[in-house]
mmCIF file of C-alpha atoms in Angstrom:
data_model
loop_
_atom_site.group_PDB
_atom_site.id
_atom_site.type_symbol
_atom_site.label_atom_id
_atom_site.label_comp_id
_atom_site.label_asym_id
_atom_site.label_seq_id
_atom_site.Cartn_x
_atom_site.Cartn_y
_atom_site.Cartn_z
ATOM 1 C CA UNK A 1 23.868 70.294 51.079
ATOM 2 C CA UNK A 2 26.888 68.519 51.095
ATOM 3 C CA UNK A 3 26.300 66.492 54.093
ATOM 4 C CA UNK A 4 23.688 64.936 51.626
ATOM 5 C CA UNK A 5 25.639 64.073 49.054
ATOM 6 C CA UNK A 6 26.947 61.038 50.022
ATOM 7 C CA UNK A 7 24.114 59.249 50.856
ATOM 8 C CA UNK A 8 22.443 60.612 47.515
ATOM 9 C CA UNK A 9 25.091 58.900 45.605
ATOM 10 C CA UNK A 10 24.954 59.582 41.478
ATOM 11 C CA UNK A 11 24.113 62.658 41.909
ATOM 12 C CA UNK A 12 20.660 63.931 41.205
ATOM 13 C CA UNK A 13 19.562 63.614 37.459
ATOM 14 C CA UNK A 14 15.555 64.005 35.774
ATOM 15 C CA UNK A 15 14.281 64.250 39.379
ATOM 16 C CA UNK A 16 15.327 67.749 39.484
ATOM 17 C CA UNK A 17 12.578 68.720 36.550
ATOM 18 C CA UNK A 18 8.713 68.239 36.750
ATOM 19 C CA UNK A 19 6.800 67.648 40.031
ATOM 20 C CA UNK A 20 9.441 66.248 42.415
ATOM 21 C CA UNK A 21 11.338 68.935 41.418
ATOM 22 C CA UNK A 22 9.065 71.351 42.525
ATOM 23 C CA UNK A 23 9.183 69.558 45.468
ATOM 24 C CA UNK A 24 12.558 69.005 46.135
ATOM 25 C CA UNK A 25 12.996 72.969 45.549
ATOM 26 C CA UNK A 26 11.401 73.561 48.631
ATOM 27 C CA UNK A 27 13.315 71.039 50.258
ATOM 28 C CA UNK A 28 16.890 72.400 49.031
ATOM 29 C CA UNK A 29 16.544 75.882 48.736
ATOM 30 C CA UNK A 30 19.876 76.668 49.123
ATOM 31 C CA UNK A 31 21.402 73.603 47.000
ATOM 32 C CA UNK A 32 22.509 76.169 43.768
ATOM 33 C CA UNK A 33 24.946 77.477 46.805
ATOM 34 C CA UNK A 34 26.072 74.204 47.705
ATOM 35 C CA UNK A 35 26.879 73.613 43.923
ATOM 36 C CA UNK A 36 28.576 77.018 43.696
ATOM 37 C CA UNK A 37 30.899 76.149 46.407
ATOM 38 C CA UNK A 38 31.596 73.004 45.424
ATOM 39 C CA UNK A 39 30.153 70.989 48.314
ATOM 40 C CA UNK A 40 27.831 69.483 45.952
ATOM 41 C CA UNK A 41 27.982 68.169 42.725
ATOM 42 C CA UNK A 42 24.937 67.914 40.435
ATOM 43 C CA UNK A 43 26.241 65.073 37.691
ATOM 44 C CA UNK A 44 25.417 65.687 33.803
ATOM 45 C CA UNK A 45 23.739 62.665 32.032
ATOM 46 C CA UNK A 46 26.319 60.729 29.691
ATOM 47 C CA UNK A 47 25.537 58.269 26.905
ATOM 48 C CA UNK A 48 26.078 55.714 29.204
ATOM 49 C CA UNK A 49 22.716 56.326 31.194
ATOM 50 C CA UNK A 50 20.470 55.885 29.110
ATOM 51 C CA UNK A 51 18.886 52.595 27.346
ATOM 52 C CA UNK A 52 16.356 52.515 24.487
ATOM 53 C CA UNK A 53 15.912 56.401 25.594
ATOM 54 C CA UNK A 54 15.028 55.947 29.057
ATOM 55 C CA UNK A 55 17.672 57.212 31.796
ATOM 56 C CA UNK A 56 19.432 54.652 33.918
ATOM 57 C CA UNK A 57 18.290 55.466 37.365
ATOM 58 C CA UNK A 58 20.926 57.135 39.336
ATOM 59 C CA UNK A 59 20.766 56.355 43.373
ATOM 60 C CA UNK A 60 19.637 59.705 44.028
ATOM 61 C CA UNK A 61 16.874 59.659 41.706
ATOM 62 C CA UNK A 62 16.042 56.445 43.387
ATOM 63 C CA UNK A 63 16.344 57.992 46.852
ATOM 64 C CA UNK A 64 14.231 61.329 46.073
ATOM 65 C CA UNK A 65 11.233 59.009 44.354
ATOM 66 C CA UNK A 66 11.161 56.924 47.605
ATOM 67 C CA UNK A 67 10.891 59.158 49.642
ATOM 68 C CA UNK A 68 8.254 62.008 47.541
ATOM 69 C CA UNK A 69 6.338 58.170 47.244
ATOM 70 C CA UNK A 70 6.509 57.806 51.212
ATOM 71 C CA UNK A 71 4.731 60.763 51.974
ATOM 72 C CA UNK A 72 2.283 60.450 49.892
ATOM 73 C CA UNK A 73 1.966 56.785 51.290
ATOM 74 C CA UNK A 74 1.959 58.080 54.868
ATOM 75 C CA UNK A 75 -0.440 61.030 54.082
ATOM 76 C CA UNK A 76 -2.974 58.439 52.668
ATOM 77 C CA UNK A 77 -5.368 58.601 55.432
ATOM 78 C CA UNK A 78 -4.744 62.635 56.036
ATOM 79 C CA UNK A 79 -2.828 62.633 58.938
ATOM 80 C CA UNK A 80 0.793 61.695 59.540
ATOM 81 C CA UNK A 81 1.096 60.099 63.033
ATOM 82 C CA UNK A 82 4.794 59.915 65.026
ATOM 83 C CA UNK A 83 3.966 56.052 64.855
ATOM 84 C CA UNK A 84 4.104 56.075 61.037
ATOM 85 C CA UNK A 85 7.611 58.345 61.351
ATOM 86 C CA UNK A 86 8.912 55.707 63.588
ATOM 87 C CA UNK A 87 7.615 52.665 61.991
ATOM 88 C CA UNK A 88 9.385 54.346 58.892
ATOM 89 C CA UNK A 89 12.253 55.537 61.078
ATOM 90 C CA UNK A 90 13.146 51.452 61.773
ATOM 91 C CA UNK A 91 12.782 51.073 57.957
ATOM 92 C CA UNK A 92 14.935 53.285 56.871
ATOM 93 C CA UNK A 93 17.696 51.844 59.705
ATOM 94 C CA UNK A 94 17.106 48.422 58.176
ATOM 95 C CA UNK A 95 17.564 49.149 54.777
ATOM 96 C CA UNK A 96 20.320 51.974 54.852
ATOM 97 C CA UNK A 97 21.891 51.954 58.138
ATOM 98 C CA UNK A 98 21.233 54.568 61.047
ATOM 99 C CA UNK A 99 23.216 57.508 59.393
ATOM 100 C CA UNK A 100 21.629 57.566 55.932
ATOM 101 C CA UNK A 101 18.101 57.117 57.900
ATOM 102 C CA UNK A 102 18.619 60.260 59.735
ATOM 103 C CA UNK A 103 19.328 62.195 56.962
ATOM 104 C CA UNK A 104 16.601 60.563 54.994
ATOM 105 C CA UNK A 105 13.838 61.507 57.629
ATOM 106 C CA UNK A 106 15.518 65.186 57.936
ATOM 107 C CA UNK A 107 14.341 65.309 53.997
ATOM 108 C CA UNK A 108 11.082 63.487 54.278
ATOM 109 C CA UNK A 109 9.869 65.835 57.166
ATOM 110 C CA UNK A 110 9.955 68.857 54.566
ATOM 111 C CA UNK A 111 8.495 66.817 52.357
ATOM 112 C CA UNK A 112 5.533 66.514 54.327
ATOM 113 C CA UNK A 113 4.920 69.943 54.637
ATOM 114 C CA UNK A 114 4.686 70.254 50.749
ATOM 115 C CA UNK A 115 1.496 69.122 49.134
ATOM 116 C CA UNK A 116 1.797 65.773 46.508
ATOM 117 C CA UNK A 117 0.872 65.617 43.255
ATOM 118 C CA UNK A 118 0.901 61.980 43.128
ATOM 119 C CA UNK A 119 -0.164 60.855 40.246
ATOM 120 C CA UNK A 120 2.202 63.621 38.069
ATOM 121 C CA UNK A 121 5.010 62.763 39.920
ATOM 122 C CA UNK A 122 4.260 58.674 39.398
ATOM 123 C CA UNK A 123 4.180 59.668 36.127
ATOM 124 C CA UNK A 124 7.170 61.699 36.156
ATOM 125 C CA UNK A 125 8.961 58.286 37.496
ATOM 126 C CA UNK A 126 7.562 56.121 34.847
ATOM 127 C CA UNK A 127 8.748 58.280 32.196
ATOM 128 C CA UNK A 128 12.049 58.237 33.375
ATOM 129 C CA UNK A 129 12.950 55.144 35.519
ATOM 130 C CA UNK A 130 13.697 51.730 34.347
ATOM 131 C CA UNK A 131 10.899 48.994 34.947
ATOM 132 C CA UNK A 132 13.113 46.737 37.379
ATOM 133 C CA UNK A 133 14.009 50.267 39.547
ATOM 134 C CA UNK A 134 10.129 50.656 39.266
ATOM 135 C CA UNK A 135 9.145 47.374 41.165
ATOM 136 C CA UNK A 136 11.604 47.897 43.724
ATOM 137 C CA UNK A 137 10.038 51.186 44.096
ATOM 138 C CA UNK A 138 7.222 49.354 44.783
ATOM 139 C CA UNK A 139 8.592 46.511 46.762
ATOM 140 C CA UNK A 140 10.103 49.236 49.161
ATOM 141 C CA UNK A 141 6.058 51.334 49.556
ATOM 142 C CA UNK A 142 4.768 47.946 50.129
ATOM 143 C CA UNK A 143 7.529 47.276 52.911
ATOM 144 C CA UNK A 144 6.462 51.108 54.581
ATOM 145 C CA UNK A 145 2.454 50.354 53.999
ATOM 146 C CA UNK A 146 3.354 46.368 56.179
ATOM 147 C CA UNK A 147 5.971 48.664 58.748
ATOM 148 C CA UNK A 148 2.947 48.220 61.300
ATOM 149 C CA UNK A 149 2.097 44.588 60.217
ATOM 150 C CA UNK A 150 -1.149 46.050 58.363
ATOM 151 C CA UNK A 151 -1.667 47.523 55.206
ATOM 152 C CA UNK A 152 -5.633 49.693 55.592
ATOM 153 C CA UNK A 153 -7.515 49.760 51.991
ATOM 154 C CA UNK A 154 -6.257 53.561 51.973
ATOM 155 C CA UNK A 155 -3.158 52.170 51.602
ATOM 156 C CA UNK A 156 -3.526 50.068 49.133
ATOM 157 C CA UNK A 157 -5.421 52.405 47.287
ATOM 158 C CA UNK A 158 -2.473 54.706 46.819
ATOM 159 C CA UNK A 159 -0.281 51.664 45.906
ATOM 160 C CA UNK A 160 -2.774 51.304 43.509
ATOM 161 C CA UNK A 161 -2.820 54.700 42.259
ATOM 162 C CA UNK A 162 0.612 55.021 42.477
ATOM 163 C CA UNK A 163 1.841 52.119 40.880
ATOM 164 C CA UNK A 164 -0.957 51.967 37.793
ATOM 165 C CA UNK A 165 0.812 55.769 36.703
ATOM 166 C CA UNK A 166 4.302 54.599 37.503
ATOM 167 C CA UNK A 167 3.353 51.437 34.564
ATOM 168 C CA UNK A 168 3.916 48.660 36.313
ATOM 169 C CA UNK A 169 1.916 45.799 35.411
ATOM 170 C CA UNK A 170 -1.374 44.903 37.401
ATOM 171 C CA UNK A 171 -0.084 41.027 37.756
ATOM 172 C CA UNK A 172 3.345 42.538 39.257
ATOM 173 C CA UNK A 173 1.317 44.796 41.275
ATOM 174 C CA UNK A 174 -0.632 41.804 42.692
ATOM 175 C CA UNK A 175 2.422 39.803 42.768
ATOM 176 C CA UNK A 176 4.080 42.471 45.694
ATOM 177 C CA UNK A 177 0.960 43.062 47.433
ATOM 178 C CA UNK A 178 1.110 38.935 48.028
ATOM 179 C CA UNK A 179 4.546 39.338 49.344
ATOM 180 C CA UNK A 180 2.984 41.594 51.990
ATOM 181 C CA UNK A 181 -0.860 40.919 52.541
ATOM 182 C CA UNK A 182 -1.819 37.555 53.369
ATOM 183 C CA UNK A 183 -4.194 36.346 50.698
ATOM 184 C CA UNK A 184 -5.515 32.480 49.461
ATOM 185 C CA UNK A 185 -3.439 31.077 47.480
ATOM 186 C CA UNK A 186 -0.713 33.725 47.921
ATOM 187 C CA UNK A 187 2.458 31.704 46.846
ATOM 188 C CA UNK A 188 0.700 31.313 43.583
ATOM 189 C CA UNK A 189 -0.307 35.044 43.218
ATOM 190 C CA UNK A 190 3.078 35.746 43.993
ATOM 191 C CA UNK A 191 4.759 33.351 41.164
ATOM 192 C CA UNK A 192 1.829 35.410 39.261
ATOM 193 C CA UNK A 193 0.290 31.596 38.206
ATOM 194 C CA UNK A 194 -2.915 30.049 39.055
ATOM 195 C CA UNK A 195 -3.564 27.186 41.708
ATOM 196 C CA UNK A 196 -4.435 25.068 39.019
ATOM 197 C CA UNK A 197 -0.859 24.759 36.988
ATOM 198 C CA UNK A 198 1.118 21.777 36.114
ATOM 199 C CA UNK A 199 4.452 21.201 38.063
ATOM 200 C CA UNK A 200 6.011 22.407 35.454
ATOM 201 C CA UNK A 201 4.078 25.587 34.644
ATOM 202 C CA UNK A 202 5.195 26.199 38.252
ATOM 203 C CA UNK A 203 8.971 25.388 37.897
ATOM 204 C CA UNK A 204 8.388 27.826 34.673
ATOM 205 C CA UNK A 205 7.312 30.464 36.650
ATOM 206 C CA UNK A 206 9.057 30.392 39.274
ATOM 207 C CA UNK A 207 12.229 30.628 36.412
ATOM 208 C CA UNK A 208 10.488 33.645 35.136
ATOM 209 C CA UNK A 209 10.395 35.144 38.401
ATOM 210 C CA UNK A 210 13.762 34.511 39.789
ATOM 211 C CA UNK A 211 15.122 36.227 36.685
ATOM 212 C CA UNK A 212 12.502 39.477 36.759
ATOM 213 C CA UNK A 213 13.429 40.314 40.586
ATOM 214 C CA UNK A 214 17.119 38.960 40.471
ATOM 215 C CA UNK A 215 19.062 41.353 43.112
ATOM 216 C CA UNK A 216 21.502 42.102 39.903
ATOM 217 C CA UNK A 217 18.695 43.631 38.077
ATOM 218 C CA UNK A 218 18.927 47.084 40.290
ATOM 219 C CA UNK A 219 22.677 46.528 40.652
ATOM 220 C CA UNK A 220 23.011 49.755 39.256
ATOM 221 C CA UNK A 221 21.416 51.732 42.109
ATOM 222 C CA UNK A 222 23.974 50.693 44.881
ATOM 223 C CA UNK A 223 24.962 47.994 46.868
ATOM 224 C CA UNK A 224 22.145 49.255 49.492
ATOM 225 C CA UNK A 225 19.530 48.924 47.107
ATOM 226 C CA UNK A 226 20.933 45.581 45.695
ATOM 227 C CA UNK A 227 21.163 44.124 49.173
ATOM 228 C CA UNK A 228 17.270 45.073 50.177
ATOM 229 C CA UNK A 229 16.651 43.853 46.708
ATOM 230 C CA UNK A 230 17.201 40.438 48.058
ATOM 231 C CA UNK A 231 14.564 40.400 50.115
ATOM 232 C CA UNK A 232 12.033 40.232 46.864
ATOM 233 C CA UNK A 233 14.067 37.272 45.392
ATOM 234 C CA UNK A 234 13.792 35.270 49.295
ATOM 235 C CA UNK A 235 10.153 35.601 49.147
ATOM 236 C CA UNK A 236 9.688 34.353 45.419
ATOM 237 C CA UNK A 237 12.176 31.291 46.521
ATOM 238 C CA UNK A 238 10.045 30.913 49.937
ATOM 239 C CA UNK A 239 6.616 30.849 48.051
ATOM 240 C CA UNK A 240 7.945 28.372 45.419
ATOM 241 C CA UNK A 241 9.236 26.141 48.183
ATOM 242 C CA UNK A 242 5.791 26.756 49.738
ATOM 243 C CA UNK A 243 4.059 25.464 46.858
ATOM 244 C CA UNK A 244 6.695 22.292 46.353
ATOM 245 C CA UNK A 245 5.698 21.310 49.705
ATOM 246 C CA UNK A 246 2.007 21.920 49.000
ATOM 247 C CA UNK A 247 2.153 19.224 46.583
ATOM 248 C CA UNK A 248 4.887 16.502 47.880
ATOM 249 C CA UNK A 249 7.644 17.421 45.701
ATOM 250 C CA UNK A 250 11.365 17.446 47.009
#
């Protein structure tokens, strides 16, 4: 186990209860003799993770929820194809760097084999993970769902499912799938306006935007996270430049 732990970061924290830690009990079976030995350090909770009662999410909470939420995401359609591992494979590289991928996909393999409760464990996330760690969450199933430049209504409907019991918010749900599926009017859905605002209802919203997705917002789970994080803010500025140009402004 403790070839794991430094690519799961904080330590692991709530994910360890409930239905991802069923599933990550399967997955570790022998991490209580990691911890024994030392190799492997499971990190107590301290008044300084938690806000208004909710835990700060620790980069290995992150890290198990992403990738419990991948296989569900790539067991959508009932069958996991070596395409989908690869397409997730490149992913994984992209975001994390080739090292961290290959330990990630040595973890999501078992999870495969274990059946998904999805909606408990989306649950089990909401109840525990801050709302700005949630819609990167989301950004990043989104990102897995678009790996083959196509996201299939089965797909969407367990972004749907998953992201309505994780809590996040039907416009902000709308709002990433624009970032990914090409849709009328999509710079607007994605400033989460309508076609029909004033300039400045735009500039407003765009404003509101830019400070909901800032890259600082998930500082707190790693520089990783915070540099894919990035990658949310680009596309908010790109569909508010978009929209400028739409309508002759410089």
């Amino acid at each position: 186990m403790g070839k794991y732990g430094k690519w799961i970061g904080g330590g692991l924290g709530w994910v360890m209860a409930g239905p991802i830690g069923a599933i990550l009990g399967f997955v570790f079976g022998s991490m209580y003799d990691s911890m024994q030995s030392g190799e492997y350090v499971l990190e107590g909770q301290t008044a300084e993770d938690t806000d208004y009662g909710r835990p700060h999410t620790r980069p290995g909470d992150f890290s198990m929820s992403l990738l419990v939420l991948t296989a569900a995401m790539m067991k959508a359609d009932n069958s996991v194809k070596r395409s989908e591992l690869n397409y997730v494979k490149q992913f994984f590289i992209r975001q994390f760097g080739p090292e961290q991928a290959r330990q990630q996909l040595q973890v999501l393999r078992r999870i495969l084999k274990q059946n998904i409760p999805v909606h408990d464990v989306a649950v089990q996330i909401r109840n525990n993970m801050d709302y700005s760690s949630r819609l990167q969450l989301m950004h990043f199933l989104f990102g897995i769902a678009g790996a083959d430049n196509q996201v299939v209504s089965q797909e969407i409907q367990m972004l749907k499912t998953i992201s309505g019991a994780m809590g996040v918010h039907n416009h902000d749900f709308e709002s990433l799938k624009a970032m990914f599926v090409k849709e009328k009017d999509g710079a607007y859905k994605i400033l989460e306006i309508q076609p029909g605002a004033s300039l400045e209802q735009v500039k407003k919203a765009y404003r509101t935007m830019a400070s909901k997705y800032h890259p600082d917002k998930v500082s707190h789970l790693g520089q990783d996270i915070q540099k894919a994080a990035k990658e949310k803010f680009q596309k908010i500025n790109a569909a508010y430049q978009e929209i400028l140009k739409e309508r002759g402004v410089k």
